[in-house]
């Protein structure tokens, strides 16, 4: 299993190009199931989760062609309406094939995703929503069996805001008979990116970017071209890195208009930023200031940045409190940061952090994607050498992170 070896204490200096967003690319690839036409997708990031999704889609009969960051899909010859356990168990986003397969072919068999390191993450809202659209759904032997003659538009209010739940129902509704109203819809920019692609494919969607999506079903969708939105979480992760190590970096290919919550907190930390339309120049000198926050749905502070900001807080000049409201078990990085000398206490869903003057390198273990990124940041700020084990989590969602970081001066190598 690959590990990362990081020698801390290096300032970061140079340019980093941000990749396409994982959480936009995954649903957008699934939209390839909705049409017999060609979908040409650019700015698709090189990620393990993208590979897994392409493997899952290819086994349905979807034609997949990948050249660098461009993926071309063609769904004219889909013949297997199934997502097997072997693939779904490695990536929960596989559930996103359910809505499209059902809507276009009237049938799907998708493994139930199992447990997850950050929370139980049920998919009951996806299932209830599809039932409201007229699907007959049974669960047997760990599989969701869904069928319908033709989905019918309905008014659906999910019990909580769910990102992939909104995406699954949105994709399904594009091919349903009549009007669907999705209330309490997720407003994440990645949902908006998917909706924009669906419109380019001929879907009729109003309220894009709001919590109320109104979809008029159409008989068929056609091919389209689309560039995947820039990854706001990757960009903010690198900004946290420079906030922790000090330095001067320029991020390219960013979407600064969708990062307000993170940028506001980074300013409070003391990061000085010049924000352009698609670039951010960030400079940091001196010790970070502590920031307290609570995670919430977009446009609030993203749960996917909680761990990385906590890494900065561990070495800040004062105390902070971080509350996680989206997932019930997303503090797995805390024990590992404490192994590096951090002073973090957990009480329920709130972590209290007392900033320490220095962290010290130690062997640590990555437990999930964003926890891994937070350990990379902590290790870069620590004195001495840190070895991070189980780095495959990082490869799922960051495009060659150690390559991008060593290009701007970090001392980071992959041990195979
Ligand atoms: N929930 C339910 N029932 C459902 C759906 C969700 O109870 O049917 C609960 C979840 O357990 C959770 C909350 O609702 O407590 C919100 O979950 P959501 O469905 O929004 O999460 P998700 O769609 O499974 C996506 C991202 C996550 C990100 C969350 C929250 C993708 C592929 N994944 O997950 O990304 O943390 O939204 O923003 O888009 C990551 O990139 O590291 C990551 C985990």
Short mmCIF file of C-alpha atoms and ligand atoms in Angstrom, two decimals:
data_model
loop_
_atom_site.label_atom_id
_atom_site.label_comp_id
_atom_site.label_asym_id
_atom_site.label_seq_id
_atom_site.Cartn_x
_atom_site.Cartn_y
_atom_site.Cartn_z
CA UNK A 1 0.00 0.00 0.00
CA UNK A 2 1.40 3.45 -0.93
CA UNK A 3 2.47 5.87 1.78
CA UNK A 4 3.49 9.52 1.73
CA UNK A 5 6.66 10.73 3.39
CA UNK A 6 6.59 14.41 4.24
CA UNK A 7 9.35 16.51 5.76
CA UNK A 8 7.69 19.57 7.22
CA UNK A 9 8.74 23.18 7.56
CA UNK A 10 8.98 24.14 3.87
CA UNK A 11 7.30 27.32 2.62
CA UNK A 12 5.23 26.93 -0.53
CA UNK A 13 6.03 29.07 -3.55
CA UNK A 14 4.74 28.76 -7.13
CA UNK A 15 1.72 28.02 -9.33
CA UNK A 16 -0.84 25.23 -8.97
CA UNK A 17 -3.47 24.40 -11.60
CA UNK A 18 -6.74 23.22 -10.08
CA UNK A 19 -8.44 20.19 -11.65
CA UNK A 20 -12.09 19.53 -12.42
CA UNK A 21 -14.31 18.78 -9.43
CA UNK A 22 -14.66 15.15 -8.34
CA UNK A 23 -18.17 15.70 -7.03
CA UNK A 24 -19.28 17.27 -10.31
CA UNK A 25 -17.50 14.77 -12.56
CA UNK A 26 -19.07 11.69 -10.93
CA UNK A 27 -22.76 12.62 -11.47
CA UNK A 28 -21.95 14.15 -14.87
CA UNK A 29 -20.40 10.87 -16.06
CA UNK A 30 -23.61 9.10 -14.99
CA UNK A 31 -25.62 11.49 -17.17
CA UNK A 32 -24.05 9.59 -20.10
CA UNK A 33 -26.57 6.84 -19.33
CA UNK A 34 -29.45 9.19 -20.17
CA UNK A 35 -28.80 9.53 -23.90
CA UNK A 36 -27.89 7.56 -27.02
CA UNK A 37 -25.91 10.61 -28.20
CA UNK A 38 -22.25 11.49 -27.61
CA UNK A 39 -21.37 13.27 -24.38
CA UNK A 40 -18.01 15.02 -24.67
CA UNK A 41 -16.70 16.01 -21.24
CA UNK A 42 -13.59 18.09 -20.68
CA UNK A 43 -11.70 19.06 -17.50
CA UNK A 44 -12.36 15.56 -16.09
CA UNK A 45 -9.88 15.05 -13.22
CA UNK A 46 -7.45 12.10 -12.98
CA UNK A 47 -8.84 10.40 -9.90
CA UNK A 48 -9.30 6.89 -8.69
CA UNK A 49 -13.04 7.53 -8.20
CA UNK A 50 -13.35 8.64 -11.84
CA UNK A 51 -11.64 5.40 -12.93
CA UNK A 52 -14.04 3.39 -10.77
CA UNK A 53 -17.03 5.26 -12.20
CA UNK A 54 -15.85 4.70 -15.80
CA UNK A 55 -15.40 0.98 -15.04
CA UNK A 56 -18.91 0.82 -13.60
CA UNK A 57 -20.38 2.68 -16.60
CA UNK A 58 -18.44 0.58 -19.14
CA UNK A 59 -19.88 -2.65 -17.71
CA UNK A 60 -23.40 -1.36 -18.51
CA UNK A 61 -22.40 -1.21 -22.18
CA UNK A 62 -21.77 2.54 -22.22
CA UNK A 63 -18.92 3.26 -24.67
CA UNK A 64 -16.09 5.13 -22.91
CA UNK A 65 -13.18 6.90 -24.58
CA UNK A 66 -10.65 8.76 -22.43
CA UNK A 67 -7.90 11.02 -23.76
CA UNK A 68 -6.17 13.08 -21.08
CA UNK A 69 -8.81 15.17 -19.38
CA UNK A 70 -11.44 14.56 -22.07
CA UNK A 71 -13.92 11.71 -21.75
CA UNK A 72 -16.37 10.84 -24.52
CA UNK A 73 -19.33 8.65 -23.65
CA UNK A 74 -21.90 7.04 -25.88
CA UNK A 75 -24.94 5.29 -24.49
CA UNK A 76 -26.42 3.83 -27.71
CA UNK A 77 -25.64 0.21 -26.78
CA UNK A 78 -26.34 -0.09 -23.04
CA UNK A 79 -27.41 -3.66 -22.25
CA UNK A 80 -26.65 -4.25 -18.56
CA UNK A 81 -28.84 -2.31 -16.14
CA UNK A 82 -26.83 -3.17 -13.08
CA UNK A 83 -24.28 -1.81 -10.59
CA UNK A 84 -22.58 -4.76 -8.85
CA UNK A 85 -21.57 -4.82 -5.18
CA UNK A 86 -17.85 -5.19 -6.04
CA UNK A 87 -17.82 -1.67 -7.53
CA UNK A 88 -20.45 0.04 -5.37
CA UNK A 89 -18.73 -1.03 -2.14
CA UNK A 90 -15.61 0.91 -3.16
CA UNK A 91 -17.48 4.09 -4.12
CA UNK A 92 -20.84 5.25 -2.77
CA UNK A 93 -21.36 7.66 -5.68
CA UNK A 94 -22.18 4.53 -7.75
CA UNK A 95 -25.75 5.01 -6.51
CA UNK A 96 -25.94 7.81 -9.11
CA UNK A 97 -26.55 5.28 -11.89
CA UNK A 98 -29.91 4.33 -10.34
CA UNK A 99 -31.94 7.39 -11.44
CA UNK A 100 -30.64 7.53 -15.03
CA UNK A 101 -30.95 3.76 -15.73
CA UNK A 102 -34.47 3.65 -14.34
CA UNK A 103 -35.59 6.76 -16.21
CA UNK A 104 -34.28 5.67 -19.61
CA UNK A 105 -34.71 1.88 -19.49
CA UNK A 106 -37.46 1.39 -16.87
CA UNK A 107 -35.33 -0.96 -14.81
CA UNK A 108 -32.19 -1.08 -12.66
CA UNK A 109 -30.45 -3.30 -10.13
CA UNK A 110 -27.99 -1.41 -7.95
CA UNK A 111 -26.13 -2.68 -4.91
CA UNK A 112 -26.93 -0.85 -1.68
CA UNK A 113 -23.85 1.09 -0.61
CA UNK A 114 -22.55 -0.25 2.69
CA UNK A 115 -21.32 1.70 5.69
CA UNK A 116 -18.79 4.47 5.36
CA UNK A 117 -15.98 5.83 7.55
CA UNK A 118 -17.59 9.27 7.95
CA UNK A 119 -21.17 8.25 8.75
CA UNK A 120 -23.93 5.74 8.06
CA UNK A 121 -25.02 7.61 4.91
CA UNK A 122 -28.31 5.89 4.04
CA UNK A 123 -29.89 6.32 0.57
CA UNK A 124 -33.53 6.25 1.75
CA UNK A 125 -34.26 9.67 0.21
CA UNK A 126 -33.07 8.54 -3.23
CA UNK A 127 -35.40 5.53 -2.96
CA UNK A 128 -38.42 7.45 -1.60
CA UNK A 129 -38.02 10.09 -4.30
CA UNK A 130 -37.90 7.52 -7.10
CA UNK A 131 -40.97 5.80 -5.60
CA UNK A 132 -42.76 9.16 -5.67
CA UNK A 133 -41.90 9.27 -9.41
CA UNK A 134 -43.72 5.95 -9.78
CA UNK A 135 -40.92 3.40 -9.49
CA UNK A 136 -41.58 0.06 -7.81
CA UNK A 137 -38.62 -0.62 -5.56
CA UNK A 138 -37.70 -3.72 -3.55
CA UNK A 139 -34.56 -4.44 -1.59
CA UNK A 140 -33.30 -8.00 -1.56
CA UNK A 141 -29.94 -9.60 -0.88
CA UNK A 142 -28.25 -6.21 -0.53
CA UNK A 143 -29.54 -4.98 -3.90
CA UNK A 144 -32.04 -2.28 -4.84
CA UNK A 145 -34.35 -3.59 -7.61
CA UNK A 146 -36.22 -0.74 -9.29
CA UNK A 147 -38.67 -0.85 -12.19
CA UNK A 148 -41.34 1.27 -13.82
CA UNK A 149 -43.23 1.45 -17.09
CA UNK A 150 -42.46 5.19 -17.34
CA UNK A 151 -41.60 7.59 -14.53
CA UNK A 152 -44.25 10.25 -13.85
CA UNK A 153 -43.53 13.76 -12.60
CA UNK A 154 -44.29 14.41 -8.93
CA UNK A 155 -43.72 16.92 -6.18
CA UNK A 156 -40.92 15.71 -3.89
CA UNK A 157 -39.55 17.25 -0.73
CA UNK A 158 -36.55 15.35 0.65
CA UNK A 159 -36.42 15.14 4.45
CA UNK A 160 -32.94 16.61 4.49
CA UNK A 161 -30.77 18.32 1.91
CA UNK A 162 -28.90 15.61 0.05
CA UNK A 163 -26.41 16.29 -2.73
CA UNK A 164 -26.38 12.95 -4.58
CA UNK A 165 -30.07 12.46 -3.70
CA UNK A 166 -30.91 15.70 -5.53
CA UNK A 167 -28.70 14.66 -8.46
CA UNK A 168 -30.29 11.20 -8.78
CA UNK A 169 -33.83 12.60 -8.70
CA UNK A 170 -32.95 15.45 -11.05
CA UNK A 171 -31.54 13.06 -13.65
CA UNK A 172 -34.55 10.74 -13.30
CA UNK A 173 -37.04 13.60 -13.62
CA UNK A 174 -35.58 14.85 -16.92
CA UNK A 175 -37.10 11.83 -18.71
CA UNK A 176 -40.31 11.49 -16.63
CA UNK A 177 -43.77 12.28 -18.02
CA UNK A 178 -44.82 15.77 -16.93
CA UNK A 179 -43.58 18.14 -14.24
CA UNK A 180 -41.42 17.29 -11.22
CA UNK A 181 -40.79 19.74 -8.39
CA UNK A 182 -37.81 19.01 -6.13
CA UNK A 183 -38.10 20.99 -2.88
CA UNK A 184 -35.27 21.21 -0.34
CA UNK A 185 -32.88 20.52 -3.23
CA UNK A 186 -29.13 20.78 -2.64
CA UNK A 187 -27.70 24.05 -4.03
CA UNK A 188 -24.07 22.88 -4.21
CA UNK A 189 -22.26 24.21 -7.32
CA UNK A 190 -21.69 20.60 -8.39
CA UNK A 191 -25.49 20.07 -8.58
CA UNK A 192 -25.72 23.26 -10.66
CA UNK A 193 -22.96 21.99 -12.96
CA UNK A 194 -24.90 18.76 -13.53
CA UNK A 195 -28.13 20.73 -14.15
CA UNK A 196 -26.36 22.94 -16.70
CA UNK A 197 -25.12 19.85 -18.55
CA UNK A 198 -28.63 18.33 -18.52
CA UNK A 199 -30.02 21.55 -20.03
CA UNK A 200 -27.33 21.34 -22.75
CA UNK A 201 -28.62 17.79 -23.39
CA UNK A 202 -32.16 19.13 -23.92
CA UNK A 203 -33.60 18.89 -20.41
CA UNK A 204 -36.02 21.56 -19.19
CA UNK A 205 -35.05 22.71 -15.71
CA UNK A 206 -36.02 25.90 -13.86
CA UNK A 207 -34.62 27.15 -10.55
CA UNK A 208 -31.05 25.95 -11.19
CA UNK A 209 -28.85 26.94 -8.25
CA UNK A 210 -31.83 27.29 -5.88
CA UNK A 211 -33.46 24.94 -3.39
CA UNK A 212 -36.48 24.42 -5.68
CA UNK A 213 -35.89 22.70 -8.99
CA UNK A 214 -38.77 22.45 -11.47
CA UNK A 215 -38.28 19.92 -14.25
CA UNK A 216 -40.51 19.40 -17.30
CA UNK A 217 -39.84 15.89 -18.52
CA UNK A 218 -38.85 15.42 -22.18
CA UNK A 219 -39.11 12.30 -24.38
CA UNK A 220 -35.35 11.99 -24.96
CA UNK A 221 -32.08 13.78 -24.29
CA UNK A 222 -29.36 14.31 -26.87
CA UNK A 223 -25.57 14.49 -26.81
CA UNK A 224 -23.68 17.59 -25.64
CA UNK A 225 -20.24 18.96 -24.74
CA UNK A 226 -19.43 20.25 -21.28
CA UNK A 227 -16.41 21.31 -19.22
CA UNK A 228 -16.55 20.05 -15.62
CA UNK A 229 -16.51 22.87 -13.06
CA UNK A 230 -13.26 23.58 -11.18
CA UNK A 231 -12.80 21.77 -7.86
CA UNK A 232 -13.49 24.31 -5.09
CA UNK A 233 -12.48 21.77 -2.43
CA UNK A 234 -9.11 21.07 -4.04
CA UNK A 235 -8.48 24.82 -4.37
CA UNK A 236 -9.40 25.52 -0.74
CA UNK A 237 -7.24 22.58 0.39
CA UNK A 238 -4.15 24.17 -1.22
CA UNK A 239 -5.07 27.52 0.36
CA UNK A 240 -5.18 25.84 3.77
CA UNK A 241 -1.78 24.29 3.01
CA UNK A 242 -0.18 27.70 2.37
CA UNK A 243 -1.97 29.15 5.42
CA UNK A 244 -0.30 26.45 7.51
CA UNK A 245 3.20 26.53 5.98
CA UNK A 246 3.50 30.16 4.93
CA UNK A 247 4.47 31.13 1.38
CA UNK A 248 3.15 32.63 -1.81
CA UNK A 249 1.12 30.58 -4.31
CA UNK A 250 -0.98 31.27 -7.40
CA UNK A 251 -3.93 28.98 -8.08
CA UNK A 252 -5.08 28.76 -11.70
CA UNK A 253 -8.32 27.40 -13.17
CA UNK A 254 -10.33 28.18 -10.03
CA UNK A 255 -13.96 29.32 -9.69
CA UNK A 256 -13.65 31.95 -7.00
CA UNK A 257 -17.37 32.83 -7.06
CA UNK A 258 -18.32 29.48 -5.48
CA UNK A 259 -15.81 29.56 -2.60
CA UNK A 260 -17.06 32.43 -0.43
CA UNK A 261 -17.48 30.52 2.85
CA UNK A 262 -13.95 29.07 2.70
CA UNK A 263 -12.35 32.31 1.44
CA UNK A 264 -13.95 34.34 4.27
CA UNK A 265 -12.47 31.98 6.88
CA UNK A 266 -9.08 31.99 5.16
CA UNK A 267 -9.04 35.80 5.38
CA UNK A 268 -9.83 35.52 9.10
CA UNK A 269 -6.86 33.13 9.43
CA UNK A 270 -4.61 35.85 8.00
CA UNK A 271 -4.16 34.60 4.44
CA UNK A 272 -3.79 37.58 2.10
CA UNK A 273 -5.55 36.91 -1.21
CA UNK A 274 -5.86 38.65 -4.55
CA UNK A 275 -8.89 37.05 -6.12
CA UNK A 276 -9.26 37.21 -9.91
CA UNK A 277 -12.00 35.66 -12.05
CA UNK A 278 -10.26 32.29 -12.20
CA UNK A 279 -7.07 32.78 -10.18
CA UNK A 280 -6.19 33.30 -6.54
CA UNK A 281 -2.82 34.64 -5.43
CA UNK A 282 -2.37 33.77 -1.75
CA UNK A 283 0.40 34.88 0.57
CA UNK A 284 0.90 33.98 4.21
CA UNK A 285 3.43 35.18 6.72
CA UNK A 286 3.43 34.43 10.41
CA UNK A 287 1.24 32.26 12.57
CA UNK A 288 -2.37 31.57 11.54
CA UNK A 289 -5.22 33.03 13.61
CA UNK A 290 -7.74 30.47 14.93
CA UNK A 291 -11.17 30.25 13.24
CA UNK A 292 -14.34 28.66 14.57
CA UNK A 293 -17.10 27.38 12.30
CA UNK A 294 -19.93 24.96 11.87
CA UNK A 295 -20.36 22.92 8.68
CA UNK A 296 -23.60 23.36 6.72
CA UNK A 297 -24.94 22.86 3.24
CA UNK A 298 -23.91 25.26 0.45
CA UNK A 299 -23.59 28.22 0.54
CA UNK A 300 -22.48 27.54 4.13
CA UNK A 301 -19.13 26.16 5.24
CA UNK A 302 -18.50 22.81 3.46
CA UNK A 303 -18.06 19.62 5.47
CA UNK A 304 -15.49 18.61 2.83
CA UNK A 305 -13.19 21.41 4.16
CA UNK A 306 -13.69 20.79 7.89
CA UNK A 307 -10.62 18.57 8.40
CA UNK A 308 -8.24 20.78 6.38
CA UNK A 309 -9.21 23.92 8.35
CA UNK A 310 -8.81 21.94 11.56
CA UNK A 311 -5.21 21.20 10.52
CA UNK A 312 -4.56 24.96 10.28
CA UNK A 313 -6.28 25.53 13.64
CA UNK A 314 -3.93 23.05 15.36
CA UNK A 315 -1.03 25.51 14.99
CA UNK A 316 -3.02 28.76 15.30
CA UNK A 317 -2.30 31.36 17.96
CA UNK A 318 -5.34 30.59 20.13
CA UNK A 319 -8.36 28.35 20.65
CA UNK A 320 -11.12 27.43 18.18
CA UNK A 321 -14.26 25.30 17.97
CA UNK A 322 -15.35 23.27 14.97
CA UNK A 323 -18.82 21.74 14.76
CA UNK A 324 -19.68 19.06 12.18
CA UNK A 325 -23.41 18.96 11.38
CA UNK A 326 -23.55 16.95 8.13
CA UNK A 327 -21.91 13.61 8.99
CA UNK A 328 -21.97 11.92 12.39
CA UNK A 329 -18.43 10.51 12.34
CA UNK A 330 -16.25 12.96 10.48
CA UNK A 331 -13.58 13.53 13.15
CA UNK A 332 -11.37 10.52 12.39
CA UNK A 333 -8.42 12.84 11.68
CA UNK A 334 -8.46 14.18 15.24
CA UNK A 335 -6.69 11.20 16.84
CA UNK A 336 -4.06 11.28 14.10
CA UNK A 337 -3.49 15.05 14.47
CA UNK A 338 -3.09 14.53 18.22
CA UNK A 339 -0.34 11.99 17.39
CA UNK A 340 1.44 14.89 15.66
CA UNK A 341 1.21 16.91 18.89
CA UNK A 342 -2.07 18.76 18.31
CA UNK A 343 -4.34 19.51 21.29
CA UNK A 344 -7.88 18.65 20.18
CA UNK A 345 -10.74 17.45 22.37
CA UNK A 346 -14.02 16.12 20.99
CA UNK A 347 -17.36 16.57 22.70
CA UNK A 348 -20.21 15.19 20.62
CA UNK A 349 -20.12 16.87 17.22
CA UNK A 350 -17.83 19.69 18.34
CA UNK A 351 -14.03 19.67 18.43
CA UNK A 352 -12.20 22.17 20.66
CA UNK A 353 -8.72 22.97 19.44
CA UNK A 354 -5.99 24.73 21.42
CA UNK A 355 -3.37 25.93 18.98
CA UNK A 356 0.14 24.63 19.74
CA UNK A 357 3.39 26.35 18.77
CA UNK A 358 4.67 23.34 16.81
CA UNK A 359 3.54 19.96 15.54
CA UNK A 360 6.10 17.14 15.34
CA UNK A 361 6.30 14.49 12.62
CA UNK A 362 5.03 10.96 13.43
CA UNK A 363 3.59 7.94 11.63
CA UNK A 364 -0.15 8.48 11.03
CA UNK A 365 -2.93 6.77 9.14
CA UNK A 366 -5.36 8.26 6.62
CA UNK A 367 -8.97 7.20 7.29
CA UNK A 368 -10.94 8.92 4.54
CA UNK A 369 -10.40 11.34 1.70
CA UNK A 370 -10.55 14.74 3.40
CA UNK A 371 -8.92 13.40 6.59
CA UNK A 372 -5.97 12.36 4.39
CA UNK A 373 -5.68 15.87 2.95
CA UNK A 374 -5.76 17.36 6.44
CA UNK A 375 -2.90 15.10 7.53
CA UNK A 376 -0.85 16.19 4.52
CA UNK A 377 -1.35 19.83 5.61
CA UNK A 378 -0.51 19.09 9.26
CA UNK A 379 2.59 17.12 8.21
CA UNK A 380 3.82 19.98 5.97
CA UNK A 381 3.54 22.34 8.94
CA UNK A 382 5.19 19.92 11.41
CA UNK A 383 8.84 19.69 12.40
CA UNK A 384 10.55 16.54 11.11
CA UNK A 385 9.22 13.61 9.10
CA UNK A 386 5.68 12.25 8.92
CA UNK A 387 4.72 9.03 7.19
CA UNK A 388 1.05 8.87 6.15
CA UNK A 389 -0.24 5.35 5.61
CA UNK A 390 -3.31 4.27 3.54
CA UNK A 391 -2.87 7.09 1.07
CA UNK A 392 -5.23 5.42 -1.42
CA UNK A 393 -7.97 7.53 0.16
CA UNK A 394 -6.18 10.65 -1.12
CA UNK A 395 -5.90 9.26 -4.66
CA UNK A 396 -9.67 8.77 -4.76
CA UNK A 397 -10.32 12.50 -4.75
CA UNK A 398 -7.16 14.57 -5.35
CA UNK A 399 -5.51 14.73 -8.76
CA UNK A 400 -1.79 13.95 -8.17
CA UNK A 401 -1.67 15.98 -4.98
CA UNK A 402 1.93 15.16 -4.07
CA UNK A 403 3.10 16.12 -7.59
CA UNK A 404 1.33 19.49 -7.36
CA UNK A 405 2.69 20.15 -3.86
CA UNK A 406 6.29 19.17 -4.55
CA UNK A 407 6.24 21.47 -7.61
CA UNK A 408 5.67 24.40 -5.23
CA UNK A 409 8.40 23.39 -2.78
CA UNK A 410 6.90 20.83 -0.41
CA UNK A 411 9.17 17.94 0.59
CA UNK A 412 6.74 15.12 -0.15
CA UNK A 413 7.41 11.73 -1.75
CA UNK A 414 5.29 8.68 -2.41
CA UNK A 415 6.70 5.44 -1.00
CA UNK A 416 5.47 2.42 -2.95
N1 LIG B 1 -28.75 11.34 4.04
C1 LIG B 1 -29.75 10.49 4.47
N2 LIG B 1 -30.49 9.82 3.52
C2 LIG B 1 -30.28 9.96 2.19
C3 LIG B 1 -29.25 10.82 1.76
C4 LIG B 1 -28.51 11.50 2.71
O1 LIG B 1 -29.97 10.33 5.67
O2 LIG B 1 -30.99 9.30 1.40
C5 LIG B 1 -27.94 12.08 5.03
C6 LIG B 1 -26.48 11.64 5.02
O3 LIG B 1 -26.27 10.50 5.83
C7 LIG B 1 -25.79 12.87 5.54
C8 LIG B 1 -26.63 14.00 4.96
O4 LIG B 1 -27.89 13.43 4.63
O5 LIG B 1 -25.84 12.90 6.94
C9 LIG B 1 -26.07 14.68 3.73
O6 LIG B 1 -25.60 13.69 2.83
P1 LIG B 1 -25.56 13.89 1.25
O7 LIG B 1 -26.53 12.93 0.64
O8 LIG B 1 -25.70 15.33 0.91
O9 LIG B 1 -24.10 13.40 0.92
P2 LIG B 1 -23.68 12.63 -0.37
O10 LIG B 1 -24.51 13.07 -1.50
O11 LIG B 1 -23.60 11.18 -0.09
C10 LIG B 1 -21.94 14.37 -1.27
C11 LIG B 1 -20.49 14.37 -1.60
C12 LIG B 1 -19.68 14.28 -0.32
C13 LIG B 1 -20.03 15.50 0.54
C14 LIG B 1 -21.53 15.52 0.80
C15 LIG B 1 -21.99 16.75 1.59
C16 LIG B 1 -20.44 13.35 -3.79
C17 LIG B 1 -20.09 12.20 -4.65
N3 LIG B 1 -20.20 13.24 -2.48
O12 LIG B 1 -22.20 13.15 -0.58
O13 LIG B 1 -18.31 14.33 -0.69
O14 LIG B 1 -19.35 15.42 1.77
O15 LIG B 1 -22.24 15.49 -0.44
O16 LIG B 1 -21.64 17.90 0.92
O17 LIG B 1 -20.93 14.36 -4.27
C18 LIG B 1 -16.00 14.06 -0.35
O18 LIG B 1 -15.83 14.54 -1.48
O19 LIG B 1 -15.05 13.86 0.45
C19 LIG B 1 -17.35 13.69 0.06
C20 LIG B 1 -17.60 12.85 1.08
#
